[in-house]
mmCIF file of C-alpha atoms in Angstrom:
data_model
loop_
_atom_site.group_PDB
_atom_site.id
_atom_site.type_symbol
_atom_site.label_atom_id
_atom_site.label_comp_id
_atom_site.label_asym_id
_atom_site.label_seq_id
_atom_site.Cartn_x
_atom_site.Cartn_y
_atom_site.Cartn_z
ATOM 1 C CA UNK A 1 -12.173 -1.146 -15.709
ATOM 2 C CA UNK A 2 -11.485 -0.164 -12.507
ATOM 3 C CA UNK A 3 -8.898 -1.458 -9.430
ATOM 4 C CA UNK A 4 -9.673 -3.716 -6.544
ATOM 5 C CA UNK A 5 -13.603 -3.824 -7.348
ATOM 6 C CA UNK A 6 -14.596 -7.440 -7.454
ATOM 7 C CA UNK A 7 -10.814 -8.053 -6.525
ATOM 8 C CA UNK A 8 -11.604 -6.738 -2.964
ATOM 9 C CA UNK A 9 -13.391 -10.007 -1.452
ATOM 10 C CA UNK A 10 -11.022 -12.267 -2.846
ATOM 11 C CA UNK A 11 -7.685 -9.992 -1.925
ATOM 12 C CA UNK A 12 -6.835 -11.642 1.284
ATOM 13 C CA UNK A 13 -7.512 -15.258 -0.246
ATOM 14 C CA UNK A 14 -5.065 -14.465 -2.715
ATOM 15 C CA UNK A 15 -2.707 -13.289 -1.055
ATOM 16 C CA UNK A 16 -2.073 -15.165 2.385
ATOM 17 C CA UNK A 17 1.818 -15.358 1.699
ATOM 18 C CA UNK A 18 1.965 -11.453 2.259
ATOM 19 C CA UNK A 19 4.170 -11.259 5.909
ATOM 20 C CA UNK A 20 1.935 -8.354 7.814
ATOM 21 C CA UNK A 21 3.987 -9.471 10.886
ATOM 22 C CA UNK A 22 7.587 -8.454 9.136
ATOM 23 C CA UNK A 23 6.125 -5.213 7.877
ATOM 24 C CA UNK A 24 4.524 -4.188 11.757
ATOM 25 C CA UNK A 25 7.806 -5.259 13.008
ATOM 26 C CA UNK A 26 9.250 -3.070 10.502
ATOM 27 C CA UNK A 27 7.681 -0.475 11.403
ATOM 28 C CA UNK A 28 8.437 -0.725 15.113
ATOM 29 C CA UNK A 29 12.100 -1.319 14.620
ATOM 30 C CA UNK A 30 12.034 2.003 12.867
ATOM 31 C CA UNK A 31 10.443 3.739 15.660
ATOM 32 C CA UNK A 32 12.872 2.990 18.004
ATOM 33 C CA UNK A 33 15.787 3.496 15.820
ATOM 34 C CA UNK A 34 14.878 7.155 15.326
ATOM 35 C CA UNK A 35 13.568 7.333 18.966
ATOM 36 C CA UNK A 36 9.859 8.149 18.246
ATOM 37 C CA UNK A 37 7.118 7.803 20.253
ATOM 38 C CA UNK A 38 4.184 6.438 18.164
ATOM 39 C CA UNK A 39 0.623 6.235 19.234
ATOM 40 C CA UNK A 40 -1.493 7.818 16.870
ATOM 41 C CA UNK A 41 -0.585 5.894 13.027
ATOM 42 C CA UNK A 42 -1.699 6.439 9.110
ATOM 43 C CA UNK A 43 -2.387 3.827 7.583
ATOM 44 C CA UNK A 44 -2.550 5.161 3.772
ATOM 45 C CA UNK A 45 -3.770 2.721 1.006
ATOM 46 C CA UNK A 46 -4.969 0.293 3.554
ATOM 47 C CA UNK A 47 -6.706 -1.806 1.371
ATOM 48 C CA UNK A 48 -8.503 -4.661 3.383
ATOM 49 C CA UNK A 49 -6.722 -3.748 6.491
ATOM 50 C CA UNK A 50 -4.570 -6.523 7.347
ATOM 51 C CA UNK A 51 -1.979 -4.610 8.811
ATOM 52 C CA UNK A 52 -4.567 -1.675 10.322
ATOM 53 C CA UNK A 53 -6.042 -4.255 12.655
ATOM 54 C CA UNK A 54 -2.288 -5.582 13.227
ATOM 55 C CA UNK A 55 -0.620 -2.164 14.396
ATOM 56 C CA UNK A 56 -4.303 -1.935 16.103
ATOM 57 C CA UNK A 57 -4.013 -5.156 18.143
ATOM 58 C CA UNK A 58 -0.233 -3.834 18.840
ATOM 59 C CA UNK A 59 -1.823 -0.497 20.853
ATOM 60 C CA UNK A 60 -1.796 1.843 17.990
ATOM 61 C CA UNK A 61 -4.752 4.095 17.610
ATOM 62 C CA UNK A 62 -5.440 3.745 13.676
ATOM 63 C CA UNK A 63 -6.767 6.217 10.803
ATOM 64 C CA UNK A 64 -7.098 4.082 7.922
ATOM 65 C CA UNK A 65 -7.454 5.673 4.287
ATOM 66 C CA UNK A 66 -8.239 4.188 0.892
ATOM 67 C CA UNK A 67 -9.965 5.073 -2.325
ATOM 68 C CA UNK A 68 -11.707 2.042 -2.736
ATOM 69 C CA UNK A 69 -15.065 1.517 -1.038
ATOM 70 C CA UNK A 70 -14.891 -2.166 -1.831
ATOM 71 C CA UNK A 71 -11.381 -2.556 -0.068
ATOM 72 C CA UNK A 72 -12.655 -0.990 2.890
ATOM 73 C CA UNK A 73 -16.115 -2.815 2.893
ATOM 74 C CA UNK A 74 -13.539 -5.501 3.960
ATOM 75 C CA UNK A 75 -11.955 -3.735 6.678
ATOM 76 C CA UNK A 76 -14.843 -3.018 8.623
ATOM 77 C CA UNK A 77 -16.155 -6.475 8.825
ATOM 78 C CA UNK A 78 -12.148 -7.284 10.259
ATOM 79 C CA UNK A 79 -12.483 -4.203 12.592
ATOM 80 C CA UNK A 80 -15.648 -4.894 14.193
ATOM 81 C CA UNK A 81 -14.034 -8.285 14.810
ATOM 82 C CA UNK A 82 -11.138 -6.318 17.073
ATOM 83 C CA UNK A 83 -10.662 -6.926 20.464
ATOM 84 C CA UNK A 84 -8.719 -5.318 23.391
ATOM 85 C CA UNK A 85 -7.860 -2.556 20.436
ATOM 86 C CA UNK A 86 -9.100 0.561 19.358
ATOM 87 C CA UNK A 87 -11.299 0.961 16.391
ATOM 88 C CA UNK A 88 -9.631 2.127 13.774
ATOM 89 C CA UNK A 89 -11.257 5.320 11.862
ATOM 90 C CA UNK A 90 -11.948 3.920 8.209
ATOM 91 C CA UNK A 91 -12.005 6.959 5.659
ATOM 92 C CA UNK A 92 -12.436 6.813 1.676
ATOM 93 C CA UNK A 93 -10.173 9.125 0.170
ATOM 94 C CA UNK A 94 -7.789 10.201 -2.753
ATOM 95 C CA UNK A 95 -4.189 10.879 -2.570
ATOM 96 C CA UNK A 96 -4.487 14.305 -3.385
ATOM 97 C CA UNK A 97 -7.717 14.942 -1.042
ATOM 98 C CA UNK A 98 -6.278 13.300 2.036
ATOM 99 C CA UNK A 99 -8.042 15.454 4.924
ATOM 100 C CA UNK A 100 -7.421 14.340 8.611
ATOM 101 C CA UNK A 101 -8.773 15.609 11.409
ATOM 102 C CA UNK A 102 -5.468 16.110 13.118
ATOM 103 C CA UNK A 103 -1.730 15.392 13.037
ATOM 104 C CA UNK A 104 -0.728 11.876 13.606
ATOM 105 C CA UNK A 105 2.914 10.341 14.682
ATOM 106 C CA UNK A 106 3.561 8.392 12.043
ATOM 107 C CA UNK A 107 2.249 7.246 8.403
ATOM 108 C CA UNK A 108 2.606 3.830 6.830
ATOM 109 C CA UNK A 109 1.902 3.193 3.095
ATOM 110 C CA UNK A 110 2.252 -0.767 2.517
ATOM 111 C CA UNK A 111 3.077 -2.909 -0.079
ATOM 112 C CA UNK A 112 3.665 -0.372 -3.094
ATOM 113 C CA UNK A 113 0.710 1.471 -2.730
ATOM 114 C CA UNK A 114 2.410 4.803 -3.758
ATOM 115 C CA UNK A 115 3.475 2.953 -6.787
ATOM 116 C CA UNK A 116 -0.188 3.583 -7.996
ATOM 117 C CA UNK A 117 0.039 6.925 -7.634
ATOM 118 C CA UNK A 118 0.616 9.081 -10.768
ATOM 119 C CA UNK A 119 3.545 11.742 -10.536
ATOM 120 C CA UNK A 120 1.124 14.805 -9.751
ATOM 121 C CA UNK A 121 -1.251 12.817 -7.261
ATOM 122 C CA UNK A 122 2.390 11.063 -5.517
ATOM 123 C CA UNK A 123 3.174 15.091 -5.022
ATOM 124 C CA UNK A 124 0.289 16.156 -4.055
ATOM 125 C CA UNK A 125 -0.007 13.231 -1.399
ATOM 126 C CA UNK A 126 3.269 14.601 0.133
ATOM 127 C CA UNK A 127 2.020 17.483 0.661
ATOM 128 C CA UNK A 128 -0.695 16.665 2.551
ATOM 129 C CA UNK A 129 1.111 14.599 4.655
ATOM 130 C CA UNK A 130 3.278 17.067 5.642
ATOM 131 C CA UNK A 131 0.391 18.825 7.255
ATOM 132 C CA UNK A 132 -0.965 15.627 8.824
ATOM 133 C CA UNK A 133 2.122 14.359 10.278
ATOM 134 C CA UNK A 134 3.359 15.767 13.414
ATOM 135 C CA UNK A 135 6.964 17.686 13.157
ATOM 136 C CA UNK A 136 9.283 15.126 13.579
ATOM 137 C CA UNK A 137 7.624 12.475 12.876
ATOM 138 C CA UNK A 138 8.123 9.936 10.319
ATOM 139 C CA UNK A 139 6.745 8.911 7.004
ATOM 140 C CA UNK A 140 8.038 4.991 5.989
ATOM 141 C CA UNK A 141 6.677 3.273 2.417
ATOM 142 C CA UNK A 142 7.736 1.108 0.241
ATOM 143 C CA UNK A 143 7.433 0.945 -3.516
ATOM 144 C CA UNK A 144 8.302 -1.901 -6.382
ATOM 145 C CA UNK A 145 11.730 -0.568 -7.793
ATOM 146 C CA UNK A 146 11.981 0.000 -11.378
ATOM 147 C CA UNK A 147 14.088 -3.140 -11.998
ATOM 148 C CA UNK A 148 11.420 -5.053 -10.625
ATOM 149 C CA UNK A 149 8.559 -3.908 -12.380
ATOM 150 C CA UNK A 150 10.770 -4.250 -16.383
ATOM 151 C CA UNK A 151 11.451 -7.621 -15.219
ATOM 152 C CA UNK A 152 7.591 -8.509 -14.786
ATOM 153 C CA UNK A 153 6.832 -7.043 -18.539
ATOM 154 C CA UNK A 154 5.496 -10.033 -20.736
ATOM 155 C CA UNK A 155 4.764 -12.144 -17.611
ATOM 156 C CA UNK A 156 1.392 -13.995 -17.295
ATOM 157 C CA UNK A 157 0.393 -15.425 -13.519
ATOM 158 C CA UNK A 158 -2.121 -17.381 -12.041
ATOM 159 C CA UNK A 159 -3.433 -17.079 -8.220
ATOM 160 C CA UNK A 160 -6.796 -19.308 -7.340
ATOM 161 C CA UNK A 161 -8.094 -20.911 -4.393
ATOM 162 C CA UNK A 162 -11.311 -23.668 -5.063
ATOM 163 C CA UNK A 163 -13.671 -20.615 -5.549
ATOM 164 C CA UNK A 164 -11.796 -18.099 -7.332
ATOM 165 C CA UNK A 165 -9.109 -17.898 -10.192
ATOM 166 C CA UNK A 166 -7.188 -14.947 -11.078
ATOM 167 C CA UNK A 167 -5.184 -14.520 -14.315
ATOM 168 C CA UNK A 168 -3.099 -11.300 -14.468
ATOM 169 C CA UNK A 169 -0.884 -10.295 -17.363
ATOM 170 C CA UNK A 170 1.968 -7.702 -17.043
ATOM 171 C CA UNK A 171 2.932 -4.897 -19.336
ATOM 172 C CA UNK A 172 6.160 -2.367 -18.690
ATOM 173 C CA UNK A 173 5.781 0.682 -20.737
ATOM 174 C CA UNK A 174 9.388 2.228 -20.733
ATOM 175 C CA UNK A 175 8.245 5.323 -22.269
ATOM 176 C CA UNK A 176 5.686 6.120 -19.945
ATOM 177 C CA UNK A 177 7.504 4.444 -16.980
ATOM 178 C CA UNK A 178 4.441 2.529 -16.321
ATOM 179 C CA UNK A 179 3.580 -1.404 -15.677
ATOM 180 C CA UNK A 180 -0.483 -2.350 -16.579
ATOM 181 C CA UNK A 181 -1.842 -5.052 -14.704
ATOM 182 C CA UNK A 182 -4.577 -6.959 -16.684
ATOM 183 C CA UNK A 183 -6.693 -8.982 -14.372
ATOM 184 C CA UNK A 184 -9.047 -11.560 -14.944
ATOM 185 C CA UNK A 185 -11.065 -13.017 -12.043
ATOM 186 C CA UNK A 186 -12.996 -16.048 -12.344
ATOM 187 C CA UNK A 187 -15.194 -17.063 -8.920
ATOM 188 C CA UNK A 188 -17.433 -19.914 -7.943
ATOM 189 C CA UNK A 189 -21.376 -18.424 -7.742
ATOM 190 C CA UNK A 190 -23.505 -20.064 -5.180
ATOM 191 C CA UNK A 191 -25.261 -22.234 -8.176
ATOM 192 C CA UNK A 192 -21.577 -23.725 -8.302
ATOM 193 C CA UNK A 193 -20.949 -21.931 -11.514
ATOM 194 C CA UNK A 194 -18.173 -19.772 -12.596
ATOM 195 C CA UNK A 195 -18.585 -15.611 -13.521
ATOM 196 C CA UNK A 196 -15.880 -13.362 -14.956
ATOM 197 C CA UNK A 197 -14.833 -10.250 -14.392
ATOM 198 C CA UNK A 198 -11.952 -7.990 -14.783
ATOM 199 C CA UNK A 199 -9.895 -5.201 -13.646
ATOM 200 C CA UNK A 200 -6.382 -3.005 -14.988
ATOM 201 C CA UNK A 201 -3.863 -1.776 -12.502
ATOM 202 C CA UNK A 202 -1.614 0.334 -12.817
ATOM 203 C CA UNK A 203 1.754 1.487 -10.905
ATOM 204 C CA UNK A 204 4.304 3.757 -11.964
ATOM 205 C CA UNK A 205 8.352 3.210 -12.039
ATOM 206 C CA UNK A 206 9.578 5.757 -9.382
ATOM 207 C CA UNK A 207 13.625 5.628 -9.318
ATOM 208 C CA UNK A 208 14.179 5.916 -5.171
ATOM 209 C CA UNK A 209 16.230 9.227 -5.998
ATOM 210 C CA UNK A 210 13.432 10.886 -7.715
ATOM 211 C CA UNK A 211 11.047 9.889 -4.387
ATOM 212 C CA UNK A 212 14.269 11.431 -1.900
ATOM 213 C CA UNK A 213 13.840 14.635 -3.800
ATOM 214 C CA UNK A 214 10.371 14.832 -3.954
ATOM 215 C CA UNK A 215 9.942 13.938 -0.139
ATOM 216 C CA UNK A 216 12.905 17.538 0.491
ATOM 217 C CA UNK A 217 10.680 19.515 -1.598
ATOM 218 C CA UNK A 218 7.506 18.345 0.527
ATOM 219 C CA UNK A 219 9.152 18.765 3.431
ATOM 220 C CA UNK A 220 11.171 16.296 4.375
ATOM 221 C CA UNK A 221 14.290 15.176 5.747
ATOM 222 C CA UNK A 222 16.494 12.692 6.938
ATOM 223 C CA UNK A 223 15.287 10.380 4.361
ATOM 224 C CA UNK A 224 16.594 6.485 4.365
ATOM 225 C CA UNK A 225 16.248 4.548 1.754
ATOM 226 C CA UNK A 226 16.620 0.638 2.548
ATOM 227 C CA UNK A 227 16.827 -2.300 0.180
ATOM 228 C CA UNK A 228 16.621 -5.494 2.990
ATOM 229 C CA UNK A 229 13.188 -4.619 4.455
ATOM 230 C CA UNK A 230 10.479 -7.112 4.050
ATOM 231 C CA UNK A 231 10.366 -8.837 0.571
ATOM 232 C CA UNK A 232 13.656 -7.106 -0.266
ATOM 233 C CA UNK A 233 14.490 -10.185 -2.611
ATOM 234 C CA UNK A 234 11.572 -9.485 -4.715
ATOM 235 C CA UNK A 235 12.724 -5.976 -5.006
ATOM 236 C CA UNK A 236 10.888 -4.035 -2.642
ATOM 237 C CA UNK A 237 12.493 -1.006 -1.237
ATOM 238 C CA UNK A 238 11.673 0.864 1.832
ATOM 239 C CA UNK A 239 11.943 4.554 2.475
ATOM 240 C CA UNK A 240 12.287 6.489 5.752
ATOM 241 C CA UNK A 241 12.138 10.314 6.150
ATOM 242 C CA UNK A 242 10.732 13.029 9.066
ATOM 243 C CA UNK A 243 8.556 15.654 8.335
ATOM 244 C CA UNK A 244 9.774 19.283 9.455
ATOM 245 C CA UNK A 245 7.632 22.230 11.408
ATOM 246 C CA UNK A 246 4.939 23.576 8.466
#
């Protein structure tokens, strides 16, 4: 089984308590505390491109990149929807084959996106946004700190709406550093009855010291790391860095 397949349609459903507006604003507030000038704006692991269209409608000029073709199916039918914004550029890529056309400003990666990312994709990824990112400019993410993701081991939750239930089990592996996501989606068909399906996630345990040293040996510096962004209480932690001349 593969990740956000059939989960893609039903993603923003089940998941309307995400706050896209405290992330953008995030963002911005970071801009102007390092005194950067922002138009052009990565949006890596967009997924269904809640916060693309955001930073869109706030006068950014978008790339948006994901590996799933389901996830973006989803953001073009919210970008053709855009008004008074610029279309964002939707592409389907890998971590490790990320391949822009030029530099941009800035890079996002949202809501622990880079936690999916093995160790030698997560270092290849930072490589290639070294080349992609203008010097000086900056690189923020957040991933699900390690504390977090042991305390979810064992743990069985339920999302659903009227036409879809989903049923996810959690699984830390402390050898491997690793939490498995075992999903289980059950949705209403138009004959008003129900189909399963199911997907595995996984995200991997990076300790924010280990990401500081592998953002220096990509290329980075000046590197925050921040523990009261957005969601802070359910252990989310932010990281801030600039990229040097390459």
């Amino acid at each position: 089984m593969s990740a956000y397949m059939e989960l893609a349609q039903w993603y923003d459903d089940l998941t309307g308590d995400i706050p896209y507006e405290d992330f953008a604003d995030y963002y911005e507030a970071a801009f102007r505390r390092r005194g950067k000038q922002v138009h052009t704006l990565l949006d890596f692991a967009c997924g269904t491109g809640t916060l693309t269209c955001l930073m869109a409608r706030r006068g950014y000029e978008l790339i948006a990149v994901d590996a799933s073709p389901d996830m973006l199916m989803e953001l073009t039918d919210k970008a053709a929807d855009l008004e008074n914004a610029i279309a964002p550029l939707i592409l389907c890529q890998d971590a490790a084959g990320l391949d822009l056309n030029d530099v941009v400003d800035a890079a996002v990666c949202s809501l622990d996106g880079m936690n999916y990312l093995p160790p030698e994709d997560l270092t290849a990824l930072l490589e290639r946004l070294h080349l992609f990112i203008r010097p000086d400019g900056l690189f923020i993410f957040d991933v699900n700190s390690p504390e977090r993701m042991r305390s979810l081991d064992g743990q069985i939750f339920v999302d659903e709406t009227e036409d879809v239930l989903c049923l996810w089990r959690a699984e830390f592996d402390e050898e491997e550093q690793t939490l498995f996501y075992g999903m289980d989606l059950f949705t209403r068909t138009e004959d008003d009855l129900w189909e399963r399906s199911g997907e595995e996630h996984i995200e991997y345990a990076y300790a924010p010291e280990d990401l500081e040293q592998m953002l220096r040996d990509a290329g980075f510096v000046n590197i925050e790391i921040d523990r009261s962004g957005p969601q802070h209480e359910q252990g989310r932690i932010f990281i801030t860095a600039e990229n040097t001349p390459h």
